[in-house]
Coordinates of C-alpha atoms in Angstrom, one line a residue:
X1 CA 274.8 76.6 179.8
X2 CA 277.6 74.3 181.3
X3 CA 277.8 70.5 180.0
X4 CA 277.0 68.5 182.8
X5 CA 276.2 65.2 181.4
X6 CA 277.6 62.1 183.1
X7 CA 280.5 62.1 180.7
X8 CA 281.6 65.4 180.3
X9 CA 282.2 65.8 184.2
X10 CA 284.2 62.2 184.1
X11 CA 286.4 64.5 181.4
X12 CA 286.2 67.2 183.7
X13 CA 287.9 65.0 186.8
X14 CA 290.2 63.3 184.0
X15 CA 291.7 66.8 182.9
X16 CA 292.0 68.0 186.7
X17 CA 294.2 65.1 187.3
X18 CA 296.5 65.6 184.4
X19 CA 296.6 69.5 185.2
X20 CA 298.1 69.0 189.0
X21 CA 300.5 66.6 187.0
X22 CA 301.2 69.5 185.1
X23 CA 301.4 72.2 188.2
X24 CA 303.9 69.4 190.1
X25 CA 306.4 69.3 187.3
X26 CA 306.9 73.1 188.1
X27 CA 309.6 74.1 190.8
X28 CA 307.3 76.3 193.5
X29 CA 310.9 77.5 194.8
X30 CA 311.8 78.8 191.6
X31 CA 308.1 81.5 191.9
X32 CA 308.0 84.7 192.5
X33 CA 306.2 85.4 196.3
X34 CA 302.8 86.2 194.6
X35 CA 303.5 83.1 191.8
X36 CA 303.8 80.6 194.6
X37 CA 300.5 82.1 196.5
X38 CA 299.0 81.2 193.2
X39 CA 300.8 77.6 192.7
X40 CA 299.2 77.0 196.5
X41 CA 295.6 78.3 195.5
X42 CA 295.7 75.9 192.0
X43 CA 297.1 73.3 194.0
X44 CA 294.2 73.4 196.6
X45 CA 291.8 73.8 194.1
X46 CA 292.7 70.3 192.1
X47 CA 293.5 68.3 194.6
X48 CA 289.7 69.0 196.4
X49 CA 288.1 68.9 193.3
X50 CA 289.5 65.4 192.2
X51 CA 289.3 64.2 196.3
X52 CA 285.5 65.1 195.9
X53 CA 284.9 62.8 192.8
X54 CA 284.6 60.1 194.5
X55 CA 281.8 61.0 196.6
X56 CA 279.8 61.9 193.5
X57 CA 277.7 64.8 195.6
X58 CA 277.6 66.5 192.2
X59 CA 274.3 64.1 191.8
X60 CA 272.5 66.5 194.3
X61 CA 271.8 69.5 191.7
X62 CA 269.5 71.7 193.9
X63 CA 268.7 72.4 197.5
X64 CA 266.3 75.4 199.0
X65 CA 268.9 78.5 198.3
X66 CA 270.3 77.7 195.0
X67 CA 269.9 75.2 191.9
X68 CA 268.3 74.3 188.5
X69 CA 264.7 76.4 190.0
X70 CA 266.7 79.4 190.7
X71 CA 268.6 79.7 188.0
X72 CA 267.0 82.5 186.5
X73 CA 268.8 85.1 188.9
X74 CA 271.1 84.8 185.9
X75 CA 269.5 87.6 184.2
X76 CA 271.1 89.8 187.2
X77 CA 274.7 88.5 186.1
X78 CA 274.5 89.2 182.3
X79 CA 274.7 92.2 180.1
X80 CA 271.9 93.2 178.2
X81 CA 272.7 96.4 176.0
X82 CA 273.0 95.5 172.6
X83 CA 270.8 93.8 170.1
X84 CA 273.5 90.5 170.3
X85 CA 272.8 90.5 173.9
X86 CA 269.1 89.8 173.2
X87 CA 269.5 87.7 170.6
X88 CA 272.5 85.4 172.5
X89 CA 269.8 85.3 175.4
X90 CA 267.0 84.1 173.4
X91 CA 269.1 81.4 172.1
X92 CA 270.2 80.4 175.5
X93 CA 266.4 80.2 176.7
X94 CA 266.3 77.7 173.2
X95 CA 268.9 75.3 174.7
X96 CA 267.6 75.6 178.3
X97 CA 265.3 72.1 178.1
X98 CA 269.2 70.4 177.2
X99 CA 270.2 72.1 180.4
X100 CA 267.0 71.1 182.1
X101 CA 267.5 67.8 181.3
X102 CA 270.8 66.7 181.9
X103 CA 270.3 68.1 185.8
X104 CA 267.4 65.5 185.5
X105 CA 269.7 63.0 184.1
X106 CA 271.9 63.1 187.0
X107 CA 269.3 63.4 189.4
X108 CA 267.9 60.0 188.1
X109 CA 271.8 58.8 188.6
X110 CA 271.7 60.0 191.9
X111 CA 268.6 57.9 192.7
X112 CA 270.3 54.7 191.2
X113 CA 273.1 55.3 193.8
X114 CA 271.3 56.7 196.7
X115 CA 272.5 60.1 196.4
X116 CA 269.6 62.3 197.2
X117 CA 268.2 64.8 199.0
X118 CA 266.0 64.0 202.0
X119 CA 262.0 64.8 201.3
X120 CA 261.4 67.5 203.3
X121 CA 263.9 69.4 200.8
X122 CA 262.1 68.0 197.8
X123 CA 259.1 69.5 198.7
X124 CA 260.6 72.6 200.2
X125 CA 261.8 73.0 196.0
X126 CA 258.2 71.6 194.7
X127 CA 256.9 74.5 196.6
X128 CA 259.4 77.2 195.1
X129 CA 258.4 75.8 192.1
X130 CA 254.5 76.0 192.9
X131 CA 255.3 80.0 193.0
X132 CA 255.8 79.8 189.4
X133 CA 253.5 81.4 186.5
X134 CA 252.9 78.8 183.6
X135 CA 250.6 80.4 181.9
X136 CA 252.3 83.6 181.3
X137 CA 255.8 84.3 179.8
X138 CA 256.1 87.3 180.9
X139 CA 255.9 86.6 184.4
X140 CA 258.6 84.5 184.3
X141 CA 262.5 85.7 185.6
X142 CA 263.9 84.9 182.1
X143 CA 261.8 87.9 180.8
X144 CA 263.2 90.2 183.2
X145 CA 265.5 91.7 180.1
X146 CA 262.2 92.4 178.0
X147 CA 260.6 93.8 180.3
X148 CA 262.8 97.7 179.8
X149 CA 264.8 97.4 176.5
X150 CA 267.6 99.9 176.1
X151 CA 265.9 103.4 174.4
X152 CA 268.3 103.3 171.6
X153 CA 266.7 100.1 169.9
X154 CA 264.1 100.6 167.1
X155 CA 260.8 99.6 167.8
X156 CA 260.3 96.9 165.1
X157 CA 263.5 95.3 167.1
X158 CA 262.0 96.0 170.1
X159 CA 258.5 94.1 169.0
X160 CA 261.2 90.8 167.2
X161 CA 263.0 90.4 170.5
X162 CA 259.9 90.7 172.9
X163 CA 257.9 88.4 170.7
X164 CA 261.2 86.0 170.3
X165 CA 261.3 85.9 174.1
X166 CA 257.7 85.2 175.3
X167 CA 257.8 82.1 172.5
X168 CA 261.1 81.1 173.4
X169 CA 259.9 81.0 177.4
X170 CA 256.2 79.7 176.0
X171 CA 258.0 76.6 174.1
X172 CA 260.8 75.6 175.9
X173 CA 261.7 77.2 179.7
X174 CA 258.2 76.6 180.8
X175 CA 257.9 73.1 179.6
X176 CA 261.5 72.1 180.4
X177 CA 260.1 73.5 184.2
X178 CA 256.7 71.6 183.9
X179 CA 259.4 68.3 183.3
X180 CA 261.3 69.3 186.2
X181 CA 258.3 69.4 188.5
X182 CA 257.1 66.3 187.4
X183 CA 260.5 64.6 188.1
X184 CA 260.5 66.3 191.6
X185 CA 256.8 65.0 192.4
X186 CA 256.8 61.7 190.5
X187 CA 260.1 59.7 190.7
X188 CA 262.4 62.1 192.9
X189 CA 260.7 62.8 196.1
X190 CA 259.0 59.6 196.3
X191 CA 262.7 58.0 196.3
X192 CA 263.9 60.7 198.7
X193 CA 265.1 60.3 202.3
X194 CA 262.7 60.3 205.0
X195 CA 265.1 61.2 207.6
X196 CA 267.8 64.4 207.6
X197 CA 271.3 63.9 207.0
X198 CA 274.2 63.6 205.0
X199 CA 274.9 60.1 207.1
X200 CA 272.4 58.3 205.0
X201 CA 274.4 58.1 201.4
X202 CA 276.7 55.3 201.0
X203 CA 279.8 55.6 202.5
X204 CA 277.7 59.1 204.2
X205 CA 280.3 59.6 207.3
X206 CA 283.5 60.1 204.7
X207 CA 281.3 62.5 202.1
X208 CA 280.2 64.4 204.9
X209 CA 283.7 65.1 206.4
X210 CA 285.0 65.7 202.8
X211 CA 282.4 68.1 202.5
X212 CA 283.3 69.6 205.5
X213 CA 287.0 69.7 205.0
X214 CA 285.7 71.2 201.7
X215 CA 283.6 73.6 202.9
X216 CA 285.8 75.2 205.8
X217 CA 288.9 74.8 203.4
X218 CA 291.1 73.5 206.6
X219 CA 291.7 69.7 207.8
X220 CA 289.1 70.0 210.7
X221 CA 286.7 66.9 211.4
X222 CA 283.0 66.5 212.2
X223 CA 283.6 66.4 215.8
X224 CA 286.4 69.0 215.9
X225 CA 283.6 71.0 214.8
X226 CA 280.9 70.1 216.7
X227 CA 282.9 70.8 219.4
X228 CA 283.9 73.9 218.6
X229 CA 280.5 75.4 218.4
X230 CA 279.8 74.3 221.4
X231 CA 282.6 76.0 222.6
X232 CA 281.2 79.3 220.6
X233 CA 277.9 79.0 221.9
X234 CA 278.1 79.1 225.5
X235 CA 280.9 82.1 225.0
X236 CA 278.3 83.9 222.9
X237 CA 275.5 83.2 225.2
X238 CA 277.5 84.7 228.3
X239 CA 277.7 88.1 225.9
X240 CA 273.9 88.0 225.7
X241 CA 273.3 87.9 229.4
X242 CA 275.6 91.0 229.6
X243 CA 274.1 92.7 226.9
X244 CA 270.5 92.2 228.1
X245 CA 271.6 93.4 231.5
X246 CA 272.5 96.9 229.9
X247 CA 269.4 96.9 228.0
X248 CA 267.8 96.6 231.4
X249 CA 265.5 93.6 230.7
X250 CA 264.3 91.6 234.0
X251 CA 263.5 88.4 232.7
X252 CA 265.6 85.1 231.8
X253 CA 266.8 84.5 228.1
X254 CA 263.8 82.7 227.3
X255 CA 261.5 86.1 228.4
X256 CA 263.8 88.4 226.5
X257 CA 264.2 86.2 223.3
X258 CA 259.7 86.1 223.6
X259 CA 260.1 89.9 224.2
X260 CA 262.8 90.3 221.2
X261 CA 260.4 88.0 219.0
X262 CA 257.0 89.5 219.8
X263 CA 257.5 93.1 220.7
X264 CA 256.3 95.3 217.7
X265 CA 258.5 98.0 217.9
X266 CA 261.3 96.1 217.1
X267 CA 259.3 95.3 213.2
X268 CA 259.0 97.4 210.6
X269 CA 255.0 97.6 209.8
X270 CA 255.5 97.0 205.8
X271 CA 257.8 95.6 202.8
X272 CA 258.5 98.8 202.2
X273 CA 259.4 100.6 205.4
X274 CA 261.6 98.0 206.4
X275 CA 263.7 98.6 202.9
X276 CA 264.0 102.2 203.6
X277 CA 264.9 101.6 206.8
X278 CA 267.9 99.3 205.7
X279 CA 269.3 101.8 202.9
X280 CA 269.5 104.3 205.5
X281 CA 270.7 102.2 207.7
X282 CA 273.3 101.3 205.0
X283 CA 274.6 105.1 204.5
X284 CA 275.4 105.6 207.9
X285 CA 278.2 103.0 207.6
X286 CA 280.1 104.2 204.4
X287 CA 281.8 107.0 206.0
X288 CA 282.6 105.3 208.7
X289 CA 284.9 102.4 207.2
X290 CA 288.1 105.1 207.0
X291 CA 288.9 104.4 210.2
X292 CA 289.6 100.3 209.6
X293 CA 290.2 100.5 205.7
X294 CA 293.0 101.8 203.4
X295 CA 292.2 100.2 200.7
X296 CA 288.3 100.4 198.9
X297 CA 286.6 98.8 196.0
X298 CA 285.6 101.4 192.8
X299 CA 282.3 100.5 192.2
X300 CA 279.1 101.0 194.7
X301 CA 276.6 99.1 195.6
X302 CA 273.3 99.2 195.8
X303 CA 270.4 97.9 198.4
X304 CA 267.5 96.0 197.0
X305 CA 264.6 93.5 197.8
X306 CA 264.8 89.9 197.4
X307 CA 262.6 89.0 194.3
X308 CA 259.2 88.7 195.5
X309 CA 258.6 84.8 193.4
X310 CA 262.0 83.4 195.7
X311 CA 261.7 85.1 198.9
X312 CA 259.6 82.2 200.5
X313 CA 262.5 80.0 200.9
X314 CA 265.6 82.5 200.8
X315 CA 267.7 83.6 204.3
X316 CA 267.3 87.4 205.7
X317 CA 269.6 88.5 203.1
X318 CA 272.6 87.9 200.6
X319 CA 275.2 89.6 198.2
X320 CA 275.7 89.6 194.2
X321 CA 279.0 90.8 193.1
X322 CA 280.0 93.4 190.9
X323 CA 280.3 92.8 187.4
X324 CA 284.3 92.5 186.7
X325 CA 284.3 95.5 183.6
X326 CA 282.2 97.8 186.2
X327 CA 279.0 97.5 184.4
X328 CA 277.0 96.6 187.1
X329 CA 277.8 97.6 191.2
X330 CA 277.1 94.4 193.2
X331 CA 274.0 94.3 195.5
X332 CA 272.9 93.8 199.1
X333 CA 269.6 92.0 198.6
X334 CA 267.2 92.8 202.0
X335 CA 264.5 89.5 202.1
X336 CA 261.5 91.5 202.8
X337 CA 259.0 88.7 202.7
X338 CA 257.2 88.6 205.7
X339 CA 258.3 91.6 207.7
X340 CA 256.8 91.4 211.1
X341 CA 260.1 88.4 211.1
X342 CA 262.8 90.8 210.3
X343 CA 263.4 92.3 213.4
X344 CA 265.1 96.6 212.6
X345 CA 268.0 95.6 215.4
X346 CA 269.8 92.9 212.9
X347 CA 270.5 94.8 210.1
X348 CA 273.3 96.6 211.3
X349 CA 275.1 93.3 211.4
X350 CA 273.7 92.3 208.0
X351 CA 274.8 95.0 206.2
X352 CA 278.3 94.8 207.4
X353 CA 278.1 91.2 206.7
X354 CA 276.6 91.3 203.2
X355 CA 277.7 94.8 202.1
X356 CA 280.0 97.2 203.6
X357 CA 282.6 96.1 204.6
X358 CA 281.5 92.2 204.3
X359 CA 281.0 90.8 200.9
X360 CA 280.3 93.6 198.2
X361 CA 283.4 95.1 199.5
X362 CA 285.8 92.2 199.7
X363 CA 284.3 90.9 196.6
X364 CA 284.3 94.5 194.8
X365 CA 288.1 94.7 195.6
X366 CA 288.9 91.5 194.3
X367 CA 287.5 92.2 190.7
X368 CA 290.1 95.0 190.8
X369 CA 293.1 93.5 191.3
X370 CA 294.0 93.4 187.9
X371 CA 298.3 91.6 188.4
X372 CA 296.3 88.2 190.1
X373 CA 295.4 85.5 187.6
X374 CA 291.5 85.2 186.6
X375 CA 291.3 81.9 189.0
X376 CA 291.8 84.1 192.1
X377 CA 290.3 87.1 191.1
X378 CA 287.0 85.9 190.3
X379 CA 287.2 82.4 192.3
X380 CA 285.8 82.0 196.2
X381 CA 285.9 79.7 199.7
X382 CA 283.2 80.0 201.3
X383 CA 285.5 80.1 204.3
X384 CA 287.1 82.9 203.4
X385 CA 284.6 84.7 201.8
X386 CA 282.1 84.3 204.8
X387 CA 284.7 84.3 207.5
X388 CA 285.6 87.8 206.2
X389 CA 281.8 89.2 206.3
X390 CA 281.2 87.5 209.8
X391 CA 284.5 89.0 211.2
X392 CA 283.5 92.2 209.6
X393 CA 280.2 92.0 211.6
X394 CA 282.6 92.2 214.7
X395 CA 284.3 95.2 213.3
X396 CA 280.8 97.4 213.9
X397 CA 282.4 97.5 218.0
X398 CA 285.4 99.2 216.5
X399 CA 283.3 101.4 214.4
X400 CA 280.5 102.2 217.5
X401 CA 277.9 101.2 215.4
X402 CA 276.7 98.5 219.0
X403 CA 275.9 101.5 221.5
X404 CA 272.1 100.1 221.6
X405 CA 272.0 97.1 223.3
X406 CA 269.3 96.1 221.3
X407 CA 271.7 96.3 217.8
X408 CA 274.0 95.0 220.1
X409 CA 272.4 91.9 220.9
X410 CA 271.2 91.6 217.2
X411 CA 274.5 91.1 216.6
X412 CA 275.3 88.4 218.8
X413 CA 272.2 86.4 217.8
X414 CA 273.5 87.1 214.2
X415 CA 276.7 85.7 215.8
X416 CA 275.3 82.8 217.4
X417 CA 273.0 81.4 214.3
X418 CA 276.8 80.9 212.8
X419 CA 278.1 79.3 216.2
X420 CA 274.8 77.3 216.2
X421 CA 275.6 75.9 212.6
X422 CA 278.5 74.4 213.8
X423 CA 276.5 72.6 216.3
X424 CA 273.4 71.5 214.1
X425 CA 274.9 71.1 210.6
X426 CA 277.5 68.4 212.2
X427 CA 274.3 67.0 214.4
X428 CA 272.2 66.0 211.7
X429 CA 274.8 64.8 208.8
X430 CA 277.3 63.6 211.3
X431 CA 275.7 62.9 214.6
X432 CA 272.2 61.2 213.4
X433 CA 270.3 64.7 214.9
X434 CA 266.8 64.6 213.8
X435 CA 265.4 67.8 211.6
X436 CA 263.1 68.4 215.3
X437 CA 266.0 68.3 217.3
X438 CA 267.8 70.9 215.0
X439 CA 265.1 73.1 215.5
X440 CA 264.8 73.3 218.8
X441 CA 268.3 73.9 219.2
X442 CA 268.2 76.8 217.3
X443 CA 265.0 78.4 218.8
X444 CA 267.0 77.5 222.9
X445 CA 270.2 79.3 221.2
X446 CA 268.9 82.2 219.1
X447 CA 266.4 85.2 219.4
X448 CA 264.2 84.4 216.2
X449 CA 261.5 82.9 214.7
X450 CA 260.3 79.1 214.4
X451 CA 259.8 80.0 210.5
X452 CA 263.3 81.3 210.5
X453 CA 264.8 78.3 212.4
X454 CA 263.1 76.2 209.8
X455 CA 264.0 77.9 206.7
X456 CA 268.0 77.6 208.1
X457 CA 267.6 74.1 209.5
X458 CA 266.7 73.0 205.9
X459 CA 269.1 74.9 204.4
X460 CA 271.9 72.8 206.0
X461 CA 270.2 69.6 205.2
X462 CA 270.2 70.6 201.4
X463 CA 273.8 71.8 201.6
X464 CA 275.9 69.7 203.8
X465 CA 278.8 71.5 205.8
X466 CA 278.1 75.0 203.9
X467 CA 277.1 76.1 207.0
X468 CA 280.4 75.4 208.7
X469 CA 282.1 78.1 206.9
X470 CA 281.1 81.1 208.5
X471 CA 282.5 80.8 211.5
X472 CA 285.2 78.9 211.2
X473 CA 286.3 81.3 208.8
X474 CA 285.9 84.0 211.0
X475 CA 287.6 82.5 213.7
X476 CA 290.7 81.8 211.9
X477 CA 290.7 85.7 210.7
X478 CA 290.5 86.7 214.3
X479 CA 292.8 84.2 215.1
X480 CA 295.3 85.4 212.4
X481 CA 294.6 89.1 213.5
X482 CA 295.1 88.1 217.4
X483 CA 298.6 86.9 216.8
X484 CA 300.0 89.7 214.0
X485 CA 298.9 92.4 217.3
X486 CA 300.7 90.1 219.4
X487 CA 303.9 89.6 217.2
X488 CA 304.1 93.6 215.8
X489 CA 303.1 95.3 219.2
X490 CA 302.8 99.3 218.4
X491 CA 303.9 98.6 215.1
X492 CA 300.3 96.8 214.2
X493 CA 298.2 99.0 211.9
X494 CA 294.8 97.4 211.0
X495 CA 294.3 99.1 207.8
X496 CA 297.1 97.5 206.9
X497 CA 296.6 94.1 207.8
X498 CA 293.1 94.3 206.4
X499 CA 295.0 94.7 203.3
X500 CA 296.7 92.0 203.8
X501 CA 293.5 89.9 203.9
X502 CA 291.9 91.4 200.9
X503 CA 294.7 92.3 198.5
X504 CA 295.3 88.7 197.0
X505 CA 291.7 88.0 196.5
X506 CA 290.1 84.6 198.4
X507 CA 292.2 82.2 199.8
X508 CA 292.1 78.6 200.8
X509 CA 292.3 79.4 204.8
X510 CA 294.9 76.7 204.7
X511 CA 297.1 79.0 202.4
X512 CA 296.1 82.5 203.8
X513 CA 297.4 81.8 207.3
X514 CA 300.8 80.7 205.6
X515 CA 300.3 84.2 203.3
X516 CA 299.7 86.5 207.1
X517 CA 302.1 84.9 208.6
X518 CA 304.4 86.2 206.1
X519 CA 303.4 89.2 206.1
X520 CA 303.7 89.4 209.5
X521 CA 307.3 88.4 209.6
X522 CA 308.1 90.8 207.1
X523 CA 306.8 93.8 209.5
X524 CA 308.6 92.2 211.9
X525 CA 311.7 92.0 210.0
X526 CA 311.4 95.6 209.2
X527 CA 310.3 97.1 212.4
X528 CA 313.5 95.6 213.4
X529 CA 315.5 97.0 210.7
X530 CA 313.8 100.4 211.4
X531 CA 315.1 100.3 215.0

């Protein structure tokens, strides 16, 4: 488990700060064109992280997608083949309560300064928690590895290793959890927030446009921002009156979103059918990606449910990576949970978001590229990473995958939940918005549910300015696309410019529009050269 007691992160900022010392005393001239790409990625990545000391967000150590009571999706990540592997795991379930406990520590920190989570998200997480078994080991995500052993161990090792790991999760994860959950309910929530926003911590206007400026990786304020959504929104919305016209609907927005909501053909009837109706969904968009792509990741990926004991509280759907040595694909996880709120016509546009050719993809290309240094292989901005899946949602027009309205305009609500971020995340940490105005703002803008506008809504007041990164992201891809068409003319070929964006890994979007417009100077220069 990572150290994350008080003093070791103080180390942490203290060895930052001497490292860009370090980086500075190098001559960036002197680089080689890919060297100075990563001397501008390092450089990014100190100077925010030592910038973002001072705010000391790193007190907040959960919110409703991710955190301390999600942390067994670990299991997913690690390797479990040998012996070793069980053995190392047991002993890492051992040392969980140390783990457990320094999150608390900080926590309590965070309470002393006033660096907390508002209620609401408190018991949004007491309620995760209330989802788990602590009675029974083996109902726990840690045993996930136990549960189907490799066939080659013997079965004394088989019976040492099971037993090892129910009494490792008996004496210490579920008691280091009970801890937790008293924390939450006893001391934490009680000191929590009543009202929403990131506005409320001391010096709160500052950390939230650090955290934005974090998040979107650019030097954009709150009300930049703000305004930009509301730029997005009413472009968006004038798509969706056109789009509704061609699927030959009558009514106003307000009718067709009720229609959109309520209709049940538009739901799959079960858990079940609506996963099969995803993976298929799924391979009709492989082939397809020839026509955009020259350049593809080795490894597959695969389509699975969001575990069951997390789905309560986790969005529509997300990505895991690949593993890096191509022991495991990466996966598109589909949020079954509750289906009759999944409407069939989104998941077009989620699986070019979170698969193909969105994140599994990008991310399953960037494993690969074995001449970048491990910081930008296996590092991310949300900007980036995001921007790229949401501009790849826009690449289904290009690859006819919109010729139903319906899938269509599924893909423009997808699109406007991003555009409406911008407006609500920046409303309630920046602009005083309450959670209830949030809400409504979402369910005037976007065809969906009031539990889905409340599961989002909270998931930008537990993660301040995440939210932002989508589309800004995407906007400075299209951007950067709009003006390499404009500048190369006939000599423009998007499978090459997608390489562009995806051969040197993630990039700060500061540093990958000074990394396109070289490139597109380059074509330039030779297109020239060629005439």
């Amino acid at each position: 488990w990572p150290d994350v007691r008080l003093e070791s992160l103080r180390e942490q900022f203290a060895h930052a700060r001497d490292s860009l010392k370090q980086l500075h005393a190098i001559e960036r001239v002197r680089l080689s064109g890919s060297d100075q790409i990563s001397y501008d990625v390092f450089e990014y990545n100190l100077t925010d992280y030592i910038e973002g000391e001072q705010y000391r967000w790193y007190l907040v150590r959960t919110n409703t997608f991710s955190g301390i009571q999600t942390v067994e999706g670990l299991v997913n990540s690690l390797r479990f083949e040998t012996v070793k592997d069980y053995e190392d795991w047991i002993g890492r379930m051992h040392n969980f309560p140390a783990y457990m406990d320094q999150n608390i520590a900080l926590m309590r920190e965070g309470m002393q300064q006033h660096i907390v989570l508002p209620k609401i998200i408190g018991e949004k997480i007491l309620a995760q928690l209330a989802e788990m078994n602590w009675d029974e080991p083996t109902k726990h995500g840690f045993y996930k590895p136990f549960s189907k052993m490799p066939n080659g161990f013997s079965e004394n090792d088989k019976k040492r290793l099971t037993e090892a790991g129910q009494a490792a999760i008996r004496a210490d994860v579920l008691p280091a959890f009970k801890r937790f959950r008293e924390f939450l309910k006893t001391d934490y929530v009680p000191a929590s927030f009543e009202q929403v926003g990131a506005w409320q911590v001391p010096n709160g206007d500052t950390t939230y446009a650090y955290l934005a400026r974090s998040m979107t990786t650019t030097t954009f304020t709150p009300e930049q921002i703000h305004q930009t959504g509301l730029v997005e929104v009413k472009r968006i919305r004038g798509e969706m009156e056109k789009t509704k016209e061609q699927a030959g609907f009558k009514g106003g927005m307000p009718e067709f979103f009720q229609f959109l909501r309520n209709d049940p053909k538009f739901y799959a009837k079960n858990e079940n059918e609506l996963l099969e109706y995803t993976r298929a969904e799924a391979k009709k968009i492989d082939p397809l990606l020839v026509k955009l792509f020259q350049t593809f990741p080795r490894l597959p990926y695969g389509v699975m449910p969001v575990p069951r004991e997390i789905a309560m509280n986790m969005p529509s759907a997300y990505a895991s990576g690949a593993a890096p040595d191509g022991s495991r694909p990466g996966f598109f996880y589909m949020n079954t949970y509750k289906p009759e709120t999944r409407p069939e016509y989104e998941i077009t546009s989620l699986i070019l978001h979170e698969a193909v050719p969105g994140h599994t993809f990008q991310g399953g290309i960037a494993i690969e590229l074995k001449d970048l240094p491990k910081f930008r292989r296996y590092g991310g901005y949300s900007a980036y990473q995001e921007g790229w899946a949401l501009y790849c949602e826009s690449l289904g027009d290009e690859l006819g995958l919109y010729d139903d309205p319906y899938v269509k305009f599924g893909r423009l609500s997808n699109e406007m939940w991003r555009a409406v971020r911008l407006v609500v995340d920046t409303g309630m940490h920046y602009k005083h918005w309450t959670r209830k105005q949030a809400i409504e703002y979402f369910m005037e803008n976007v065809a969906t549910t009031e539990y889905n506008a409340t599961s989002e809504v909270d998931r930008y007041i537990s993660w301040p300015g995440q939210a932002l990164a989508y589309k800004i992201g995407e906007l400075k891809i299209k951007e950067l696309r709009a003006r390499a068409e404009k500048q190369l003319g006939a000599s423009f070929n998007i499978r090459e410019f997608h390489d562009a964006l995806l051969l040197n890994s993630a990039l700060p979007l500061t540093v990958l529009e000074k990394q396109v417009d070289a490139w597109t100077y380059s074509k330039m220069q030779a297109a020239a050269g060629a005439n």
